[in-house]
Short mmCIF file of C-alpha atoms (C1' of nucleotides) in Angstrom, two decimals:
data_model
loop_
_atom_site.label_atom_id
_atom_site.label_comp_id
_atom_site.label_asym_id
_atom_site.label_seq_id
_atom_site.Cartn_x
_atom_site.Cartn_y
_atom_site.Cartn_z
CA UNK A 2 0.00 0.00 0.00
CA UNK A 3 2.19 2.92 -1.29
CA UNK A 4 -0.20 5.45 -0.62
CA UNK A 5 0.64 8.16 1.93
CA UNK A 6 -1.18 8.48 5.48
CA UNK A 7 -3.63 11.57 4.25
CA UNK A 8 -4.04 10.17 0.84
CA UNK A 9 -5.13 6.88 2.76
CA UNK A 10 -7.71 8.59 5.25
CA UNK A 11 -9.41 10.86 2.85
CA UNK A 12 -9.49 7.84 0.39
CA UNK A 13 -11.15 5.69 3.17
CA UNK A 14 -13.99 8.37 4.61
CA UNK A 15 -14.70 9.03 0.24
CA UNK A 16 -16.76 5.78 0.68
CA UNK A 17 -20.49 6.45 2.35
CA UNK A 18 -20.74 2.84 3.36
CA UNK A 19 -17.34 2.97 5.54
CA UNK A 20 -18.50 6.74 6.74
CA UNK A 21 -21.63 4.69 7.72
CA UNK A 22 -19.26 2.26 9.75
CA UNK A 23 -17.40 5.17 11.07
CA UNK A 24 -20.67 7.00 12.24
CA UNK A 25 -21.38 3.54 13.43
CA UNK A 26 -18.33 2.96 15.77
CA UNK A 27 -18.60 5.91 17.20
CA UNK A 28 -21.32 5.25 18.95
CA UNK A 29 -19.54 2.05 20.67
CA UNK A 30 -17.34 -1.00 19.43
CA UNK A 31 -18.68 -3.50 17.10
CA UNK A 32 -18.06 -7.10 15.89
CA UNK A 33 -18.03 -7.34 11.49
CA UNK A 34 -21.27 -8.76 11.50
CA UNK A 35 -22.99 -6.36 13.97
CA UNK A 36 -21.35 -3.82 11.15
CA UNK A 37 -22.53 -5.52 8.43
CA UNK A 38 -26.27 -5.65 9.35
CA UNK A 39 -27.83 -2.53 8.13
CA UNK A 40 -26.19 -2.71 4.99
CA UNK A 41 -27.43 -4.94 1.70
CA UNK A 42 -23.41 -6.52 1.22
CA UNK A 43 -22.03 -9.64 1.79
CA UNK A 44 -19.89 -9.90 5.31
CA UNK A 45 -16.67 -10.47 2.81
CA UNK A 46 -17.46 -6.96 1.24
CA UNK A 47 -17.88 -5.21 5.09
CA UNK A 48 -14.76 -7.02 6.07
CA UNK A 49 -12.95 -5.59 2.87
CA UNK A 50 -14.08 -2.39 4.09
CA UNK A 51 -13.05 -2.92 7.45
CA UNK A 52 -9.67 -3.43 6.43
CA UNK A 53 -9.21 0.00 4.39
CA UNK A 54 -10.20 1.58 7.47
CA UNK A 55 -8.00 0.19 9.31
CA UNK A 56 -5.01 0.35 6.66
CA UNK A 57 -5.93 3.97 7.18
CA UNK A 58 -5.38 3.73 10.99
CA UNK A 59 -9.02 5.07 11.88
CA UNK A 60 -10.03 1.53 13.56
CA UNK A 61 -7.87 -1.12 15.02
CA UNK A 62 -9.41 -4.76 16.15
CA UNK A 63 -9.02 -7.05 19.18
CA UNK A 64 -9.66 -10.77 19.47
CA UNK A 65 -12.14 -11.81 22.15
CA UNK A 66 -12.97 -15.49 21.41
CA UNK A 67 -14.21 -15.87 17.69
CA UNK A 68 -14.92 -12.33 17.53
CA UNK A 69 -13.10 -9.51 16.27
CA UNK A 70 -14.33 -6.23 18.04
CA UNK A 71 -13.66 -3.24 15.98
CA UNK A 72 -12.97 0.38 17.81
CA UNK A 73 -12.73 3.26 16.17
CA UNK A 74 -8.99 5.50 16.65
CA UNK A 75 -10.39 9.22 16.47
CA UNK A 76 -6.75 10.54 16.77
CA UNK A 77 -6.51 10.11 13.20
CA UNK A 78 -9.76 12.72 12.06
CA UNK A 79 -6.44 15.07 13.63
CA UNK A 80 -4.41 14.25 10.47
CA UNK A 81 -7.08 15.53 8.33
CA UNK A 82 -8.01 18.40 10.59
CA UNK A 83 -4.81 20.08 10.99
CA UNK A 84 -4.49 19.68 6.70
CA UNK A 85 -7.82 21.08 5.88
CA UNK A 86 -7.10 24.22 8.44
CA UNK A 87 -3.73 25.29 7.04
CA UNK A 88 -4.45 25.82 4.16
CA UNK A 89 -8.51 27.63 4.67
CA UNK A 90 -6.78 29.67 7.04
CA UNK A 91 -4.22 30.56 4.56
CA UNK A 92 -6.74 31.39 2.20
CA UNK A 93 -8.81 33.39 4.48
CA UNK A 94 -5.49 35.56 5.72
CA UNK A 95 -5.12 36.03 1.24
CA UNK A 96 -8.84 37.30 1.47
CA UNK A 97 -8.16 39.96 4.36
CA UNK A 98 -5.03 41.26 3.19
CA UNK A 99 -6.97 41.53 -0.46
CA UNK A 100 -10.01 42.77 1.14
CA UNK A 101 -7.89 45.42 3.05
CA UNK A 102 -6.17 46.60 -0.33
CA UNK A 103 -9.57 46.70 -2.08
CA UNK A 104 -10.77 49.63 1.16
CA UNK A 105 -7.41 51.59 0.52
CA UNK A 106 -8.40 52.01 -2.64
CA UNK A 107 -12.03 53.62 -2.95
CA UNK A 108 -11.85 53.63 -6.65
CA UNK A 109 -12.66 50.93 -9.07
CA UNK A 110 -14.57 48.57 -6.66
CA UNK A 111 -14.28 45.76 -8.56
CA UNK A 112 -15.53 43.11 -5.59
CA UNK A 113 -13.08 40.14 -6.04
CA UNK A 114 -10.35 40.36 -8.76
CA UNK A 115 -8.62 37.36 -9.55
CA UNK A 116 -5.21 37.12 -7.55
CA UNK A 117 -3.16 39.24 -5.40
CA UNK A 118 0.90 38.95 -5.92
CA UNK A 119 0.59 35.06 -7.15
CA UNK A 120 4.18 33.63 -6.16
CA UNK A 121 5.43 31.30 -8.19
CA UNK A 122 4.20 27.35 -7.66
CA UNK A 123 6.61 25.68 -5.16
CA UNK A 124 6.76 22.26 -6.20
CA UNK A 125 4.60 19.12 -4.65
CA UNK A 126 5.52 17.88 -1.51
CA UNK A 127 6.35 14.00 -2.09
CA UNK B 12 -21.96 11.94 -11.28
CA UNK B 13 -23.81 10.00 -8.87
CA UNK B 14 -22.07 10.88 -5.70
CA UNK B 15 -22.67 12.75 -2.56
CA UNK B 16 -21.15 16.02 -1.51
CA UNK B 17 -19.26 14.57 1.37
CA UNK B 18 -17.85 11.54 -0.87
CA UNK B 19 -17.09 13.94 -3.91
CA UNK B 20 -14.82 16.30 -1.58
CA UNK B 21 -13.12 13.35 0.63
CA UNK B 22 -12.08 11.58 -3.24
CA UNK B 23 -11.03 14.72 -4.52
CA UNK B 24 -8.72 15.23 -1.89
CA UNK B 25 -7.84 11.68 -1.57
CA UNK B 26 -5.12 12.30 -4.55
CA UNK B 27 -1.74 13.89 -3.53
CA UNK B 28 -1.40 15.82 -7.09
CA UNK B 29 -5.00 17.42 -6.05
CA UNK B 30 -3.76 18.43 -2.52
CA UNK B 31 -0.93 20.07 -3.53
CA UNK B 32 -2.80 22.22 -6.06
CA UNK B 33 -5.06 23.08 -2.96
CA UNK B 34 -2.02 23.67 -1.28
CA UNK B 35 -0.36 26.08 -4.38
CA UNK B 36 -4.32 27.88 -4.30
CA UNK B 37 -4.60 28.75 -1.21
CA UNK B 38 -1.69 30.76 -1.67
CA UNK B 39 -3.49 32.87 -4.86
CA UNK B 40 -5.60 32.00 -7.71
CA UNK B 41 -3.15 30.31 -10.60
CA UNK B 42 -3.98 29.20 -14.21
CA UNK B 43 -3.84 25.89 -15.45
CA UNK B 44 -0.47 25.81 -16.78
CA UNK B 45 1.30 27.26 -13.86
CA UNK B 46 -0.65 25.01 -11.76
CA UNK B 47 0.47 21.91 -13.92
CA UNK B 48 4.14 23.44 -14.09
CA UNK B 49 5.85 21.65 -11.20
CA UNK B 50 4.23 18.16 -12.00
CA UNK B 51 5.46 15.86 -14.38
CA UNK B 52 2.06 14.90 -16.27
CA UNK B 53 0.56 16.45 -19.31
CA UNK B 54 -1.75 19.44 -19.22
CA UNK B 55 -4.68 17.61 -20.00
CA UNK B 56 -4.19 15.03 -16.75
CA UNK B 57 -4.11 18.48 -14.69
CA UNK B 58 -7.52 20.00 -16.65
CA UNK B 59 -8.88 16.68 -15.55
CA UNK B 60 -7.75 16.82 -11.94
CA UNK B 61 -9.43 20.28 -11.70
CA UNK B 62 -12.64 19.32 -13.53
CA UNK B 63 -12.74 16.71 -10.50
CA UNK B 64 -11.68 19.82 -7.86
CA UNK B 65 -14.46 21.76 -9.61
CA UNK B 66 -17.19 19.18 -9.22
CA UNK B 67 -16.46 18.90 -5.62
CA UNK B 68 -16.76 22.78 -4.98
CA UNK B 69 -13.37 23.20 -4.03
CA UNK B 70 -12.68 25.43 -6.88
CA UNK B 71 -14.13 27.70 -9.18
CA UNK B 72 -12.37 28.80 -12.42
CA UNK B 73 -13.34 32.16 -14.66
CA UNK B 74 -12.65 33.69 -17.87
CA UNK B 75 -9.67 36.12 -18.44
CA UNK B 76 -8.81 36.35 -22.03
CA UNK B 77 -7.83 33.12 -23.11
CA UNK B 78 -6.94 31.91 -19.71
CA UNK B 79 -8.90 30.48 -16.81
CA UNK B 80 -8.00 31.29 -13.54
CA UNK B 81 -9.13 28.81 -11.06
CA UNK B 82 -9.73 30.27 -7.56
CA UNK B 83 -10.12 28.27 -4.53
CA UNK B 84 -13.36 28.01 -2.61
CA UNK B 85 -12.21 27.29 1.13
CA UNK B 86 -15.75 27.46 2.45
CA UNK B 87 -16.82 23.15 0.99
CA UNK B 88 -13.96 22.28 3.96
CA UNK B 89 -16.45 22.75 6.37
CA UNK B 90 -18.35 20.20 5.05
CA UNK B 91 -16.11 17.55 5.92
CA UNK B 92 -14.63 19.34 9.29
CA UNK B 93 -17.94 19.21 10.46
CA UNK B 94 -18.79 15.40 9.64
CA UNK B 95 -15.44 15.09 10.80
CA UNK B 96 -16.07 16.88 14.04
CA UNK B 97 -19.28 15.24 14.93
CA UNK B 98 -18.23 11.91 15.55
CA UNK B 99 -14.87 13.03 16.88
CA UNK B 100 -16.99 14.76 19.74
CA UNK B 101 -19.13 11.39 19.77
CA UNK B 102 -16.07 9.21 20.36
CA UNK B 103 -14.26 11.59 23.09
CA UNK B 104 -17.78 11.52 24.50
CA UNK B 105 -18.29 8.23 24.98
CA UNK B 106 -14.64 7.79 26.33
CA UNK B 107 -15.13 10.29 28.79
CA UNK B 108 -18.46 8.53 30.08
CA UNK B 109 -16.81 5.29 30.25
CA UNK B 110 -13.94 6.65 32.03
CA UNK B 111 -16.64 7.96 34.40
CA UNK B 112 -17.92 4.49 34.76
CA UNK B 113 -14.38 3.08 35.45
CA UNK B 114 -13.75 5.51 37.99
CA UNK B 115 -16.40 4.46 40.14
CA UNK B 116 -15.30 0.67 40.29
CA UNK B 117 -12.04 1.24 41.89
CA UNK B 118 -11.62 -2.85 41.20
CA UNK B 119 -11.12 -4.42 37.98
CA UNK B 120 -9.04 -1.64 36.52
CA UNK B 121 -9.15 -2.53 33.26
CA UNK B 122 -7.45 0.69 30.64
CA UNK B 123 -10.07 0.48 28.32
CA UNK B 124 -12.41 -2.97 27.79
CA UNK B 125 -14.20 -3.05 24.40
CA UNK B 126 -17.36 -1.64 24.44
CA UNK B 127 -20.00 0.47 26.59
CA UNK B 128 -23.53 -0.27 26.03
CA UNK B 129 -23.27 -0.71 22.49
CA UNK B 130 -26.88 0.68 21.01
CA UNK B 131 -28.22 -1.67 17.82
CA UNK B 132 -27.06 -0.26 14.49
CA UNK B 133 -29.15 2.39 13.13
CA UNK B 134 -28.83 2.02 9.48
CA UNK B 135 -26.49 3.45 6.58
CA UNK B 136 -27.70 7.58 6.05
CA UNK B 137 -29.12 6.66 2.17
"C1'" DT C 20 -14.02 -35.33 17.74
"C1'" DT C 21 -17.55 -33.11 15.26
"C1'" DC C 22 -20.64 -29.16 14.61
"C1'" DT C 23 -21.49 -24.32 14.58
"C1'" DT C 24 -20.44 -19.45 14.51
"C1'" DG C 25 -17.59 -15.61 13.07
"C1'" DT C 26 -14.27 -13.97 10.07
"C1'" DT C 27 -10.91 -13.83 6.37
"C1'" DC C 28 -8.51 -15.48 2.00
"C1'" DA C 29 -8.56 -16.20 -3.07
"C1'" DA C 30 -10.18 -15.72 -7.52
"C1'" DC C 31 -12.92 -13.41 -10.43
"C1'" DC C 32 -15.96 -9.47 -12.66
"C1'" DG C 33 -17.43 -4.68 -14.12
"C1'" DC C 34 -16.43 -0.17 -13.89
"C1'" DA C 35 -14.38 4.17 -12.89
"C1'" DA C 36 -9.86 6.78 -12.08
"C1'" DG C 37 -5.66 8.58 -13.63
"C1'" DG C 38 -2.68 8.60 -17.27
"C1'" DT C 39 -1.50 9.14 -22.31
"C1'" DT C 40 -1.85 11.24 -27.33
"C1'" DG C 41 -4.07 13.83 -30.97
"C1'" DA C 42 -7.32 16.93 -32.43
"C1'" DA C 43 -10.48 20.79 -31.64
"C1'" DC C 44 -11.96 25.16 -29.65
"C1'" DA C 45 -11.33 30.11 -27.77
"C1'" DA C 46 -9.31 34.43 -27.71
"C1'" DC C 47 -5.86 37.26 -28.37
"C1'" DG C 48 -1.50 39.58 -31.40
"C1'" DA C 49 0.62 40.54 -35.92
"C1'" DT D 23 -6.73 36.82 -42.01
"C1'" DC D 24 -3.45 33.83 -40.00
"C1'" DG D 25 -0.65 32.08 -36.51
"C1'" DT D 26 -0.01 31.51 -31.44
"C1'" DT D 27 -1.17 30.54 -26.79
"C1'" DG D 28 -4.11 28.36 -23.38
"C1'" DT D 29 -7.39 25.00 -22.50
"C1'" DT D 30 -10.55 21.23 -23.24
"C1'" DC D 31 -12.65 17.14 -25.76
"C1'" DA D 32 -12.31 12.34 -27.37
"C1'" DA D 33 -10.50 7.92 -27.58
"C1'" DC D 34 -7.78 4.67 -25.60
"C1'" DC D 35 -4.95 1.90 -21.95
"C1'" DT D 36 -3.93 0.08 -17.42
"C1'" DT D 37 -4.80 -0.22 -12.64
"C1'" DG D 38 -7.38 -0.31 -8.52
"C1'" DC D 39 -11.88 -0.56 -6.16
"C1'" DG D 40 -16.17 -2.42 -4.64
"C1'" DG D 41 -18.77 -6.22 -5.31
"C1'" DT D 42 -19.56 -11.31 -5.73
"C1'" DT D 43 -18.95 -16.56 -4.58
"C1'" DG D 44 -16.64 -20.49 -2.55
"C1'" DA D 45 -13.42 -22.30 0.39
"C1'" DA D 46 -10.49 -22.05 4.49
"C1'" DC D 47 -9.31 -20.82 9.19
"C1'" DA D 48 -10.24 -19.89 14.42
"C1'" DA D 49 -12.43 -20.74 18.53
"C1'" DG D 50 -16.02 -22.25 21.33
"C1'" DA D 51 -20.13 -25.76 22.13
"C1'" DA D 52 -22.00 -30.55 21.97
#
DNA sequence: TTCTTGTTCAACCGCAAGGTTGAACAACGA
DNA sequence: TCGTTGTTCAACCTTGCGGTTGAACAAGAA
C-alpha cells in the first residue's frame, strides 16, 4: 500500500458505506457482522471495508474469542483536521489582506479580482 | 456523477497531485499551466484533476482572455470538518463517560475494555 | 471429535480513475 | 486573415476498487 497516510484517510472516509461504519463505531465498538447488518453486502465486502479503514489507521481490532471487536482511533480525524485548516486559514489571511487593499483604494470597486501577488508554484511535496 | 457532496470532496482530496494544487491555491488564484508546471504529467491530466476539484466545490475557475483562472473556494472544507467533528466529539464523548464508569469501580481496573452499552445499528444515512 | 459461529482469503468481474496522445476550440497579437 | 497561446474534448490503456462466490481458518459448544 504505497499510498501516503492523508491520501489513505481521505481515500477511506470518500466511501459512504465505511463513513456509515465510522458513524457507526462511534457510537460504541462492534463485531463485522454487527457492522454488516444494516447494509445490503455480503460480510466479505464489510470485512474488505473494514480493512481499508484500518489500513488507514481510523479503527484497530481485538480478538475476544471468535470475535473480532472493531474500535474506532479518532486521533486520526487530527491528520485531516490540521491539513484542511492550514491551508482555509491561509486562504482566508489572502482574502483579508486583499479585502484590506480593495478599502485603501475607494476607486474601481471591482468586488473580487482574480489574484493578489501570485508567487510562483513551489513544487509538490512528495 | 452520482455521488454525494461529502464523498465527492473526501475523493477529490484523496489524490496527492489534487492536494498540492489546494495547497499552491490557497496561496493565490493560478492558471492551469502554472498550476500543472511543477508536476510531471501532461496538461490535460491536470484540466482533468481540476474538472474533478471543480465538481467537488473546491474550486471555481473564470474567464480572463484566453486563460482560466481557477480560484479556490475554502468554504466546501467545512463540510467535511464538520462530519469530521461530529463523531470526533461522539467518540471523546463516549470515552469520557466510560472513564466515568471506570472511575467508580475502583476494582477491575481494566485501561479500556471493548465496548460500553453498544446501542443496535441504526442504518447506513441513504 | 464433530458441529457451529464468526471472520478472512482467493479468484474473479465490471467499472471508474488517472494517465496518455491527438485533435479541436477560444481568444488574443501581428 | 493567419498564426499563437491556453485550455478542453475524445479515444484509448492500465490499474485499482467495490462487489460477488466459494473455500479455508479460528475458537467455542455438543
Amino acid at each position: 500500500m504505497p499510498a501516503d497516510p492523508l491520501s489513505r484517510v481521505f481515500s477511506a472516509l470518500a466511501d459512504p458505506t465505511r463513513r456509515d461504519m465510522v458513524a457507526r463505531l462511534a457510537t460504541g465498538d462492534a463485531t463485522v457482522s454487527e457492522l454488516a447488518a444494516p447494509f445490503d453486502v455480503s460480510l466479505q465486502a464489510v470485512s474488505k471495508h473494514l480493512k481499508v479503514l484500518e489500513d488507514a489507521g481510523l479503527v484497530s481490532r481485538s480478538r475476544e474469542a471468535q470475535r473480532r471487536p472493531v474500535h474506532l482511533e479518532a486521533e486520526v480525524f487530527d491528520l485531516m483536521t490540521k491539513w484542511i485548516e492550514r491551508y482555509r486559514r491561509q486562504a482566508e489571511e489572502r482574502y483579508r489582506r486583499l479585502d484590506d487593499v480593495l478599502r485603501s483604494m475607494p476607486d474601481r470597486a471591482a468586488p473580487h479580482p482574480p489574484a493578489d501577488d501570485p508567487p510562483p508554484p513551489e513544487g509538490p511535496q512528495p
